[in-house]
Amino acid sequence: MRPDSTTLANADQLLRQAMQQLARAGIESPTADAKTLFAWAWDISVSELGCHVLRGTDVPRDVSAQYARACESRAQRVPLQHITGVAPFRYLEMHVGPGVFIPRPETELMVTYAIEHLAGFPGDNHTAIDLCTGSGAIAIALATEVPGTHVHAVELSPDAARYTERNIDRYRPKFEAHGSEVTLHIGDATEFLGATSAQVITCNPPYVARTVEHTPEVDSDPDLALYGGGEDGSELPQRIIAHAPKLLAPGGLFMCEHAEYNSRTVENAFHRAGFTNVETVGDYTGRDRFTRGYRALSGEDDRVSHI
């Protein structure tokens, strides 16, 4: 897409050219990506862009040039989120870029279960832990959506932690207004003991097997956030699962995302760690996405969930 530098191209023309360019490059969602990049280059919303496209509005040359560069990068399979610098997650927009895992929509469902669990406790003094927090998307979502929640976000990578800090700072006024707090801990999720007696623990760890084929965009995620070790990628998740009961209060909920192909291995790890009511939950496409389990209540009360 190379607009004539002497004339103004209209919005409808540029969008059509961009959609064709991205489709030829094998982008799975060329229409959505073309619109997102256009709105970003123009610094307007996608809905505003739609109005300009319908009217055939002339596009400023600097916007056309920026849009052309963005589409060229996307056609070369640079992740959309690396071009715009942000990734949507639930009601948030996370700063992302090289060095941090891009949060995916399928992880949002785990947050919904965490919120439902926390809502079952009386009062507004909750404790949650998000292991392998990456951009901080899960931790910040919990803090902004559940008033009075102190979330401990744990991340090993200093590169990723820089994005975590930036996102925490961005949303601090919002979650502090709800009486919540997010504390970043830079360290190993398999050794973290900086907070205990959590009511809920979430974890989206590295779990990909190196032998599994994936899209070119995935190569832009850091290896440290992708590959879990072992033949099926479950080595690190299993170590985290074994460690998690040390951090949970009795009756607390632990959830760990994983690949569809190692759900049985992860379930077995939950049982070995002593979790009860273990269940694997599918994502919006029906694929096994994460497993959840409860730390048993002590004493005669053998219930594992108050919900």
Coordinates of N, CA, C and O in Angstrom, one line a residue, residues 61-155:
R61 N -1.8 13.1 4.5 CA -0.6 12.3 4.0 C 0.2 11.7 5.1 O 0.7 10.6 4.9
D62 N 0.4 12.3 6.2 CA 1.2 11.7 7.3 C 0.5 10.5 7.9 O 1.2 9.5 8.2
V63 N -0.8 10.5 7.9 CA -1.6 9.3 8.4 C -1.4 8.2 7.3 O -1.2 7.0 7.7
S64 N -1.5 8.5 6.1 CA -1.4 7.5 5.0 C 0.0 6.9 5.1 O 0.1 5.6 4.9
A65 N 1.0 7.7 5.3 CA 2.4 7.2 5.3 C 2.6 6.2 6.5 O 3.2 5.2 6.4
Q66 N 2.0 6.7 7.7 CA 2.2 5.8 8.9 C 1.4 4.5 8.7 O 1.8 3.4 9.2
Y67 N 0.2 4.6 8.1 CA -0.6 3.4 7.9 C 0.1 2.5 6.9 O 0.1 1.2 7.2
A68 N 0.8 3.0 5.9 CA 1.5 2.2 5.0 C 2.6 1.4 5.7 O 2.8 0.2 5.5
R69 N 3.3 2.1 6.5 CA 4.4 1.5 7.3 C 3.9 0.4 8.2 O 4.5 -0.7 8.3
A70 N 2.8 0.7 8.9 CA 2.2 -0.3 9.8 C 1.7 -1.5 9.1 O 2.0 -2.7 9.5
C71 N 1.1 -1.4 7.9 CA 0.6 -2.5 7.2 C 1.8 -3.3 6.6 O 1.7 -4.6 6.6
E72 N 2.9 -2.7 6.2 CA 4.0 -3.4 5.7 C 4.6 -4.3 6.9 O 5.0 -5.4 6.6
S73 N 4.7 -3.7 8.1 CA 5.2 -4.5 9.2 C 4.3 -5.7 9.5 O 4.7 -6.8 9.8
R74 N 3.0 -5.4 9.5 CA 2.0 -6.5 9.8 C 2.1 -7.6 8.7 O 2.0 -8.8 9.0
A75 N 2.3 -7.2 7.5 CA 2.4 -8.2 6.4 C 3.7 -9.0 6.5 O 3.7 -10.2 6.1
Q76 N 4.7 -8.5 7.2 CA 5.9 -9.2 7.5 C 5.7 -10.1 8.8 O 6.7 -10.6 9.3
R77 N 4.5 -10.1 9.3 CA 4.1 -10.9 10.5 C 4.6 -10.4 11.8 O 4.7 -11.1 12.8
V78 N 4.9 -9.1 11.9 CA 5.1 -8.4 13.1 C 3.8 -8.4 13.9 O 2.7 -8.1 13.3
P79 N 3.7 -8.9 15.1 CA 2.4 -8.9 15.8 C 1.7 -7.5 15.8 O 2.4 -6.5 16.0
L80 N 0.4 -7.6 15.6 CA -0.4 -6.3 15.6 C -0.1 -5.5 16.9 O 0.1 -4.3 16.9
Q81 N 0.0 -6.2 18.0 CA 0.2 -5.5 19.3 C 1.5 -4.9 19.5 O 1.7 -3.9 20.2
H82 N 2.5 -5.4 18.8 CA 3.9 -4.8 18.8 C 3.9 -3.5 18.0 O 4.6 -2.6 18.2
I83 N 3.0 -3.4 17.0 CA 3.0 -2.2 16.1 C 2.2 -1.1 16.9 O 2.7 0.0 16.9
T84 N 1.1 -1.5 17.5 CA 0.3 -0.4 18.2 C 0.8 -0.2 19.6 O 0.6 0.9 20.2
G85 N 1.6 -1.2 20.1 CA 2.1 -1.0 21.5 C 1.2 -1.4 22.6 O 1.6 -1.2 23.8
V86 N 0.0 -1.9 22.3 CA -1.0 -2.2 23.3 C -1.7 -3.5 22.9 O -1.8 -3.9 21.8
A87 N -2.2 -4.2 24.0 CA -3.0 -5.4 23.8 C -4.3 -5.3 24.6 O -4.2 -5.0 25.9
P88 N -5.5 -5.4 24.1 CA -6.7 -5.4 24.9 C -6.8 -6.6 25.8 O -6.4 -7.7 25.4
F89 N -7.3 -6.4 27.0 CA -7.5 -7.6 27.9 C -8.7 -7.2 28.8 O -8.6 -6.3 29.6
R90 N -9.8 -7.9 28.7 CA -11.0 -7.5 29.4 C -11.4 -6.1 29.2 O -11.6 -5.6 28.1
Y91 N -11.4 -5.3 30.3 CA -11.7 -3.9 30.2 C -10.4 -3.0 30.2 O -10.5 -1.8 30.4
L92 N -9.3 -3.6 29.9 CA -8.0 -2.9 30.0 C -7.3 -2.9 28.7 O -7.7 -3.5 27.7
E93 N -6.2 -2.1 28.6 CA -5.4 -2.0 27.5 C -3.9 -2.1 28.0 O -3.5 -1.1 28.6
M94 N -3.3 -3.2 27.8 CA -1.9 -3.4 28.3 C -0.8 -2.9 27.4 O -0.9 -3.1 26.2
H95 N 0.2 -2.2 27.9 CA 1.3 -1.9 27.2 C 2.1 -3.2 27.0 O 2.4 -3.9 27.9
V96 N 2.5 -3.4 25.7 CA 3.3 -4.6 25.4 C 4.3 -4.3 24.3 O 4.2 -3.2 23.7
G97 N 5.2 -5.2 24.1 CA 6.3 -5.0 23.1 C 7.3 -6.2 23.2 O 7.0 -7.1 24.0
P98 N 8.4 -6.1 22.5 CA 9.4 -7.2 22.6 C 9.8 -7.4 24.0 O 10.1 -6.4 24.7
G99 N 9.9 -8.6 24.4 CA 10.3 -8.9 25.8 C 9.2 -9.3 26.7 O 9.5 -9.8 27.9
V100 N 8.0 -9.2 26.3 CA 6.9 -9.6 27.2 C 5.8 -10.3 26.4 O 5.6 -10.1 25.2
F101 N 5.2 -11.3 27.0 CA 4.2 -12.1 26.4 C 2.9 -11.3 26.1 O 2.5 -10.5 27.0
I102 N 2.4 -11.4 25.0 CA 1.1 -10.7 24.6 C -0.1 -11.4 25.2 O -0.3 -12.6 24.9
P103 N -0.8 -10.8 26.1 CA -2.0 -11.5 26.6 C -3.0 -11.8 25.6 O -3.3 -11.1 24.6
R104 N -3.6 -13.0 25.7 CA -4.6 -13.5 24.8 C -6.0 -13.5 25.3 O -6.2 -13.6 26.5
P105 N -7.0 -13.3 24.5 CA -8.4 -13.3 24.9 C -8.8 -14.6 25.7 O -9.7 -14.5 26.6
E106 N -8.3 -15.7 25.3 CA -8.7 -17.0 26.0 C -8.3 -17.0 27.5 O -8.9 -17.8 28.2
T107 N -7.4 -16.2 27.9 CA -7.0 -16.1 29.3 C -8.0 -15.3 30.1 O -8.1 -15.5 31.4
E108 N -8.9 -14.6 29.5 CA -9.8 -13.7 30.2 C -10.8 -14.6 31.0 O -11.3 -14.1 32.1
L109 N -11.1 -15.7 30.5 CA -12.1 -16.6 31.2 C -11.6 -17.0 32.6 O -12.4 -17.1 33.6
M110 N -10.3 -17.2 32.8 CA -9.7 -17.5 34.1 C -10.0 -16.4 35.1 O -10.2 -16.7 36.2
V111 N -9.9 -15.2 34.6 CA -10.2 -14.0 35.5 C -11.6 -14.0 35.9 O -11.9 -13.7 37.1
T112 N -12.5 -14.4 35.1 CA -13.9 -14.5 35.4 C -14.2 -15.5 36.6 O -14.9 -15.2 37.6
Y113 N -13.5 -16.6 36.5 CA -13.6 -17.6 37.6 C -13.0 -17.1 38.9 O -13.5 -17.3 40.0
A114 N -11.9 -16.4 38.8 CA -11.2 -15.8 40.0 C -12.1 -14.8 40.6 O -12.2 -14.8 41.9
I115 N -12.8 -14.0 39.8 CA -13.7 -12.9 40.4 C -14.9 -13.6 41.1 O -15.2 -13.2 42.2
E116 N -15.4 -14.6 40.5 CA -16.6 -15.3 41.1 C -16.1 -15.9 42.5 O -16.9 -15.9 43.4
H117 N -14.9 -16.5 42.5 CA -14.5 -17.1 43.8 C -14.3 -16.0 44.8 O -14.7 -16.2 46.0
L118 N -13.6 -14.9 44.5 CA -13.4 -13.9 45.5 C -14.7 -13.2 46.0 O -14.8 -12.9 47.1
A119 N -15.7 -13.2 45.1 CA -16.9 -12.6 45.5 C -17.7 -13.4 46.5 O -18.5 -12.9 47.2
G120 N -17.3 -14.7 46.7 CA -17.9 -15.5 47.7 C -17.4 -15.3 49.1 O -18.0 -15.8 50.0
F121 N -16.3 -14.5 49.2 CA -15.8 -14.2 50.6 C -16.4 -12.9 51.1 O -16.6 -11.9 50.3
P122 N -16.8 -12.8 52.3 CA -17.4 -11.6 52.9 C -16.3 -10.5 53.0 O -15.1 -10.7 53.0
G123 N -16.8 -9.2 53.0 CA -15.9 -8.1 53.1 C -15.2 -7.7 51.9 O -15.4 -8.3 50.8
D124 N -14.3 -6.8 52.0 CA -13.5 -6.3 50.9 C -12.0 -6.3 51.2 O -11.3 -5.3 50.9
N125 N -11.6 -7.4 51.8 CA -10.1 -7.5 52.1 C -9.6 -8.8 51.5 O -9.6 -9.8 52.2
H126 N -9.3 -8.8 50.2 CA -9.0 -10.1 49.5 C -7.5 -10.1 49.2 O -6.9 -9.1 49.0
T127 N -7.0 -11.3 49.1 CA -5.6 -11.5 48.7 C -5.5 -12.5 47.5 O -6.1 -13.6 47.5
A128 N -4.8 -12.1 46.5 CA -4.7 -12.9 45.3 C -3.2 -12.9 44.8 O -2.5 -12.0 45.1
I129 N -2.8 -14.0 44.2 CA -1.5 -14.0 43.6 C -1.6 -14.4 42.2 O -2.3 -15.3 41.8
D130 N -0.8 -13.7 41.3 CA -0.7 -14.0 39.9 C 0.7 -14.4 39.6 O 1.6 -13.5 39.5
L131 N 0.9 -15.7 39.4 CA 2.3 -16.2 39.1 C 2.5 -16.1 37.6 O 1.6 -16.3 36.8
C132 N 3.8 -15.8 37.2 CA 4.1 -15.6 35.8 C 3.3 -14.5 35.2 O 2.6 -14.7 34.1
T133 N 3.3 -13.3 35.8 CA 2.3 -12.3 35.5 C 2.5 -11.6 34.1 O 1.6 -11.1 33.5
G134 N 3.7 -11.6 33.6 CA 4.0 -11.0 32.3 C 3.7 -9.5 32.3 O 4.2 -8.7 33.1
S135 N 2.7 -9.1 31.4 CA 2.3 -7.7 31.3 C 1.6 -7.2 32.5 O 1.4 -6.0 32.7
G136 N 1.1 -8.2 33.4 CA 0.3 -7.8 34.6 C -1.2 -7.8 34.3 O -1.9 -7.3 35.1
A137 N -1.6 -8.3 33.1 CA -3.0 -8.2 32.7 C -3.9 -8.9 33.7 O -4.9 -8.2 34.1
I138 N -3.6 -10.1 34.1 CA -4.5 -10.8 35.1 C -4.5 -10.1 36.4 O -5.6 -9.8 37.0
A139 N -3.4 -9.7 36.9 CA -3.3 -9.1 38.2 C -4.0 -7.8 38.3 O -4.8 -7.5 39.2
I140 N -3.9 -6.9 37.2 CA -4.5 -5.6 37.2 C -6.0 -5.8 37.0 O -6.8 -5.0 37.6
A141 N -6.4 -6.8 36.2 CA -7.8 -7.0 36.0 C -8.5 -7.4 37.3 O -9.6 -6.8 37.7
L142 N -7.9 -8.2 38.1 CA -8.4 -8.6 39.4 C -8.5 -7.4 40.3 O -9.5 -7.2 41.0
A143 N -7.5 -6.6 40.4 CA -7.4 -5.4 41.2 C -8.5 -4.4 40.9 O -9.0 -3.7 41.7
T144 N -8.7 -4.2 39.6 CA -9.7 -3.2 39.1 C -11.2 -3.7 39.2 O -12.1 -2.9 39.3
E145 N -11.3 -5.0 39.1 CA -12.7 -5.5 39.1 C -13.2 -6.1 40.4 O -14.4 -6.3 40.6
V146 N -12.3 -6.3 41.4 CA -12.7 -6.8 42.7 C -12.2 -5.8 43.7 O -11.0 -5.8 44.1
P147 N -13.1 -4.9 44.2 CA -12.6 -3.9 45.2 C -12.0 -4.6 46.4 O -12.4 -5.7 46.9
G148 N -11.0 -3.9 47.0 CA -10.3 -4.3 48.2 C -9.5 -5.6 48.0 O -9.3 -6.4 48.9
T149 N -8.9 -5.7 46.8 CA -8.0 -6.9 46.6 C -6.6 -6.5 46.5 O -6.2 -5.6 45.7
H150 N -5.7 -7.2 47.2 CA -4.3 -7.0 47.1 C -3.8 -8.1 46.3 O -3.8 -9.3 46.7
V151 N -3.3 -7.8 45.1 CA -2.8 -8.8 44.2 C -1.2 -8.8 44.2 O -0.6 -7.7 44.0
H152 N -0.6 -9.9 44.4 CA 0.8 -10.0 44.3 C 1.2 -10.6 43.0 O 0.8 -11.8 42.6
A153 N 1.8 -9.8 42.1 CA 2.2 -10.2 40.8 C 3.6 -10.7 40.7 O 4.5 -9.9 41.1
V154 N 3.9 -11.9 40.3 CA 5.2 -12.5 40.3 C 5.7 -12.7 38.9 O 5.0 -13.3 38.1
E155 N 6.9 -12.1 38.6 CA 7.5 -12.3 37.2 C 9.0 -12.5 37.3 O 9.7 -11.7 38.1

